PDB file of C-alpha atoms in Angstrom:
ATOM      1  CA  ALA A   1      11.529 -21.873   4.683  1.00 72.00           C
ATOM      2  CA  GLN A   2      10.496 -18.980   6.871  1.00 72.00           C
ATOM      3  CA  LYS A   3       7.171 -20.582   7.943  1.00 77.00           C
ATOM      4  CA  ASP A   4       9.092 -23.733   8.622  1.00 81.00           C
ATOM      5  CA  GLY A   5      11.490 -21.881  10.999  1.00 83.00           C
ATOM      6  CA  LYS A   6      14.496 -22.551   8.879  1.00 87.00           C
ATOM      7  CA  ILE A   7      15.154 -18.874   8.308  1.00 85.00           C
ATOM      8  CA  ARG A   8      14.012 -15.731  10.245  1.00 86.00           C
ATOM      9  CA  SER A   9      13.613 -13.303   7.385  1.00 89.00           C
ATOM     10  CA  ILE A  10      14.477 -12.761   3.800  1.00 93.00           C
ATOM     11  CA  GLY A  11      16.064  -9.849   1.944  1.00 95.00           C
ATOM     12  CA  VAL A  12      15.784  -8.958  -1.621  1.00 96.00           C
ATOM     13  CA  SER A  13      17.815  -6.801  -4.029  1.00 95.00           C
ATOM     14  CA  ASN A  14      16.625  -4.348  -6.593  1.00 95.00           C
ATOM     15  CA  PHE A  15      12.949  -5.007  -6.171  1.00 96.00           C
ATOM     16  CA  LYS A  16      10.572  -2.422  -7.427  1.00 95.00           C
ATOM     17  CA  PRO A  17       7.042  -2.016  -5.909  1.00 96.00           C
ATOM     18  CA  ALA A  18       5.438  -4.367  -8.403  1.00 95.00           C
ATOM     19  CA  HIS A  19       8.119  -6.966  -7.626  1.00 95.00           C
ATOM     20  CA  LEU A  20       7.376  -6.657  -3.902  1.00 96.00           C
ATOM     21  CA  GLU A  21       3.739  -6.680  -4.328  1.00 96.00           C
ATOM     22  CA  ARG A  22       3.872  -9.893  -6.227  1.00 96.00           C
ATOM     23  CA  LEU A  23       6.107 -11.527  -3.750  1.00 95.00           C
ATOM     24  CA  ILE A  24       3.853 -10.543  -0.878  1.00 94.00           C
ATOM     25  CA  GLN A  25       0.770 -11.504  -2.660  1.00 96.00           C
ATOM     26  CA  GLU A  26       2.086 -14.940  -3.824  1.00 95.00           C
ATOM     27  CA  THR A  27       3.875 -16.001  -0.707  1.00 92.00           C
ATOM     28  CA  GLY A  28       2.546 -13.835   2.126  1.00 91.00           C
ATOM     29  CA  VAL A  29       6.178 -13.035   3.016  1.00 91.00           C
ATOM     30  CA  VAL A  30       7.293  -9.517   3.386  1.00 95.00           C
ATOM     31  CA  PRO A  31      11.049  -9.097   3.044  1.00 97.00           C
ATOM     32  CA  ALA A  32      12.972  -7.513   5.975  1.00 97.00           C
ATOM     33  CA  VAL A  33      15.196  -5.518   3.631  1.00 98.00           C
ATOM     34  CA  ASN A  34      15.398  -4.339  -0.019  1.00 98.00           C
ATOM     35  CA  GLN A  35      18.816  -3.468  -1.227  1.00 97.00           C
ATOM     36  CA  ILE A  36      18.484  -0.886  -3.954  1.00 97.00           C
ATOM     37  CA  GLU A  37      20.827   1.498  -5.755  1.00 96.00           C
ATOM     38  CA  ILE A  38      20.718   4.922  -4.006  1.00 96.00           C
ATOM     39  CA  HIS A  39      22.957   7.986  -4.060  1.00 95.00           C
ATOM     40  CA  ALA A  40      22.613  11.723  -4.079  1.00 95.00           C
ATOM     41  CA  ASP A  41      21.661  11.840  -7.713  1.00 95.00           C
ATOM     42  CA  PHE A  42      19.417   8.761  -7.648  1.00 97.00           C
ATOM     43  CA  GLN A  43      17.449   9.014  -4.405  1.00 97.00           C
ATOM     44  CA  GLN A  44      14.599   6.697  -5.107  1.00 96.00           C
ATOM     45  CA  ALA A  45      12.370   8.548  -2.689  1.00 96.00           C
ATOM     46  CA  ASP A  46       9.184   6.795  -3.913  1.00 96.00           C
ATOM     47  CA  MET A  47      10.764   3.380  -3.472  1.00 96.00           C
ATOM     48  CA  ARG A  48      12.029   4.294  -0.076  1.00 97.00           C
ATOM     49  CA  ARG A  49       8.486   5.366   0.918  1.00 97.00           C
ATOM     50  CA  PHE A  50       7.000   2.020  -0.487  1.00 97.00           C
ATOM     51  CA  ASN A  51       9.561   0.070   1.586  1.00 98.00           C
ATOM     52  CA  ALA A  52       8.892   2.088   4.805  1.00 97.00           C
ATOM     53  CA  LYS A  53       5.126   1.730   4.315  1.00 97.00           C
ATOM     54  CA  HIS A  54       5.496  -2.093   4.226  1.00 96.00           C
ATOM     55  CA  GLY A  55       7.913  -2.226   7.053  1.00 97.00           C
ATOM     56  CA  ILE A  56      10.956  -3.100   4.695  1.00 98.00           C
ATOM     57  CA  LEU A  57      14.292  -1.684   5.580  1.00 98.00           C
ATOM     58  CA  THR A  58      16.084   0.033   2.654  1.00 98.00           C
ATOM     59  CA  GLU A  59      19.693  -0.702   2.141  1.00 97.00           C
ATOM     60  CA  GLY A  60      21.487   1.342  -0.464  1.00 95.00           C
ATOM     61  CA  TRP A  61      24.242   0.019  -2.641  1.00 92.00           C
ATOM     62  CA  ARG A  62      26.694   2.391  -4.391  1.00 91.00           C
ATOM     63  CA  PRO A  63      25.965   5.253  -1.776  1.00 92.00           C
ATOM     64  CA  LEU A  64      28.814   7.347  -2.965  1.00 90.00           C
ATOM     65  CA  GLY A  65      27.551   7.471  -6.654  1.00 90.00           C
ATOM     66  CA  LYS A  66      29.917   8.341  -9.486  1.00 90.00           C
ATOM     67  CA  GLY A  67      31.545  11.865  -9.501  1.00 90.00           C
ATOM     68  CA  LEU A  68      29.691  12.972  -6.406  1.00 92.00           C
ATOM     69  CA  MET A  69      32.792  13.323  -4.369  1.00 93.00           C
ATOM     70  CA  ASP A  70      33.691  16.404  -6.364  1.00 96.00           C
ATOM     71  CA  ASN A  71      30.071  17.850  -6.589  1.00 97.00           C
ATOM     72  CA  PRO A  72      30.145  21.424  -5.388  1.00 98.00           C
ATOM     73  CA  VAL A  73      27.108  21.070  -3.067  1.00 98.00           C
ATOM     74  CA  ILE A  74      28.652  17.964  -1.407  1.00 98.00           C
ATOM     75  CA  VAL A  75      32.176  19.601  -1.181  1.00 98.00           C
ATOM     76  CA  GLU A  76      30.545  22.681   0.278  1.00 98.00           C
ATOM     77  CA  LEU A  77      28.813  20.756   2.925  1.00 99.00           C
ATOM     78  CA  ALA A  78      31.956  18.892   3.746  1.00 98.00           C
ATOM     79  CA  ASP A  79      33.746  22.033   4.288  1.00 98.00           C
ATOM     80  CA  LYS A  80      30.932  23.453   6.475  1.00 98.00           C
ATOM     81  CA  HIS A  81      30.933  20.327   8.685  1.00 98.00           C
ATOM     82  CA  ASN A  82      34.801  19.776   8.520  1.00 98.00           C
ATOM     83  CA  ARG A  83      34.116  16.280   7.079  1.00 98.00           C
ATOM     84  CA  THR A  84      34.830  14.365   3.784  1.00 97.00           C
ATOM     85  CA  PRO A  85      32.377  14.316   1.093  1.00 97.00           C
ATOM     86  CA  ALA A  86      31.887  10.647   1.750  1.00 96.00           C
ATOM     87  CA  GLN A  87      31.035  11.260   5.266  1.00 97.00           C
ATOM     88  CA  ILE A  88      28.514  13.859   4.251  1.00 98.00           C
ATOM     89  CA  MET A  89      26.813  11.436   1.824  1.00 97.00           C
ATOM     90  CA  LEU A  90      26.846   8.547   4.311  1.00 97.00           C
ATOM     91  CA  ARG A  91      25.470  10.858   6.984  1.00 98.00           C
ATOM     92  CA  TRP A  92      22.577  11.794   4.623  1.00 98.00           C
ATOM     93  CA  PHE A  93      21.840   7.983   4.325  1.00 97.00           C
ATOM     94  CA  SER A  94      21.724   7.715   8.149  1.00 97.00           C
ATOM     95  CA  GLN A  95      19.366  10.666   8.526  1.00 97.00           C
ATOM     96  CA  ASN A  96      17.125   9.189   5.942  1.00 96.00           C
ATOM     97  CA  ASP A  97      16.878   5.719   7.654  1.00 96.00           C
ATOM     98  CA  ILE A  98      18.812   4.152   4.779  1.00 97.00           C
ATOM     99  CA  ILE A  99      21.398   1.476   5.463  1.00 96.00           C
ATOM    100  CA  PRO A 100      24.588   2.447   3.280  1.00 94.00           C
ATOM    101  CA  ILE A 101      26.913  -0.264   1.891  1.00 91.00           C
ATOM    102  CA  PRO A 102      30.103   1.660   0.792  1.00 90.00           C
ATOM    103  CA  LYS A 103      32.762  -0.210  -0.796  1.00 86.00           C
ATOM    104  CA  SER A 104      36.474   0.284   0.356  1.00 87.00           C
ATOM    105  CA  SER A 105      39.482  -1.804   0.817  1.00 90.00           C
ATOM    106  CA  ASN A 106      41.390   1.143   2.565  1.00 92.00           C
ATOM    107  CA  ALA A 107      41.349   0.826   6.358  1.00 93.00           C
ATOM    108  CA  ASP A 108      41.474   4.663   6.827  1.00 93.00           C
ATOM    109  CA  ARG A 109      38.504   5.130   4.592  1.00 91.00           C
ATOM    110  CA  MET A 110      36.578   2.349   6.449  1.00 92.00           C
ATOM    111  CA  ARG A 111      37.223   4.148   9.701  1.00 93.00           C
ATOM    112  CA  ALA A 112      36.185   7.530   8.265  1.00 93.00           C
ATOM    113  CA  ASN A 113      32.950   5.967   6.785  1.00 92.00           C
ATOM    114  CA  LEU A 114      31.974   4.852  10.367  1.00 93.00           C
ATOM    115  CA  ASP A 115      32.697   8.389  11.778  1.00 94.00           C
ATOM    116  CA  ILE A 116      29.429   9.919  10.777  1.00 97.00           C
ATOM    117  CA  PHE A 117      27.417   9.762  14.096  1.00 96.00           C
ATOM    118  CA  ASN A 118      28.798  12.872  15.940  1.00 96.00           C
ATOM    119  CA  PHE A 119      27.415  15.426  13.638  1.00 98.00           C
ATOM    120  CA  THR A 120      24.060  16.168  11.977  1.00 98.00           C
ATOM    121  CA  LEU A 121      23.001  17.636   8.631  1.00 99.00           C
ATOM    122  CA  ASP A 122      20.474  20.474   9.231  1.00 98.00           C
ATOM    123  CA  ALA A 123      17.346  20.971   7.210  1.00 98.00           C
ATOM    124  CA  GLY A 124      19.113  23.185   4.790  1.00 98.00           C
ATOM    125  CA  ASP A 125      21.816  20.691   4.169  1.00 99.00           C
ATOM    126  CA  LEU A 126      19.333  17.881   3.641  1.00 98.00           C
ATOM    127  CA  ALA A 127      17.397  20.126   1.136  1.00 98.00           C
ATOM    128  CA  ALA A 128      20.621  20.755  -0.784  1.00 98.00           C
ATOM    129  CA  ILE A 129      21.257  17.112  -1.169  1.00 98.00           C
ATOM    130  CA  ALA A 130      17.581  16.541  -2.120  1.00 96.00           C
ATOM    131  CA  GLY A 131      18.208  19.043  -4.835  1.00 97.00           C
ATOM    132  CA  LEU A 132      20.863  16.824  -6.506  1.00 97.00           C
ATOM    133  CA  GLU A 133      18.284  14.196  -7.461  1.00 96.00           C
ATOM    134  CA  ALA A 134      18.657  13.802 -11.277  1.00 94.00           C
ATOM    135  CA  GLY A 135      17.487  10.205 -11.877  1.00 92.00           C
ATOM    136  CA  ASN A 136      20.993   9.087 -12.749  1.00 90.00           C
ATOM    137  CA  ARG A 137      20.814   5.290 -12.319  1.00 90.00           C
ATOM    138  CA  LEU A 138      24.244   3.760 -12.644  1.00 87.00           C
ATOM    139  CA  GLY A 139      23.249   0.109 -12.544  1.00 86.00           C
ATOM    140  CA  GLY A 140      20.880  -1.695 -14.740  1.00 79.00           C
ATOM    141  CA  ASP A 141      17.085  -1.189 -14.458  1.00 81.00           C
ATOM    142  CA  PRO A 142      15.794  -4.192 -12.630  1.00 82.00           C
ATOM    143  CA  ASP A 143      12.857  -4.419 -15.160  1.00 78.00           C
ATOM    144  CA  THR A 144      15.170  -4.755 -18.136  1.00 79.00           C
ATOM    145  CA  HIS A 145      18.768  -5.523 -16.917  1.00 69.00           C
ATOM    146  CA  VAL A 146      20.196  -8.994 -17.984  1.00 66.00           C
ATOM    147  CA  GLU A 147      23.473 -10.201 -16.642  1.00 70.00           C
ATOM    148  CA  GLU A 148      25.962 -11.199 -19.268  1.00 70.00           C
TER     149      GLU A 148
END
């Protein structure tokens, strides 16, 4: 469809490097975006590097994770910057070139989620968040997950 001009680009979701390599090898198509689970305790640094190396944007679903709003590191950074914990986590996404997709039906929270571009996390802040990596996947593993 892309070669026929019917679509400009494709996006994929939850593709690991092997999935992307197969797609590229068999079709010659490099997706524009790969939407994957990312949050402070499941950062997927290797996957993000793979995407970047191939010119694929990384979009993160579930960016606020589970229980991270009360994580002492996130709360301390929120206090330091006079922000909400969600804003700290979303700013981390922005500074790591990840497109976050936060879920909210509350208009005030939606506005707050957008108010992340007038402050910067410093190197120490970024290192503190990097230290939260724990490999805690909340969704199913793309290699083994089956929808019921």
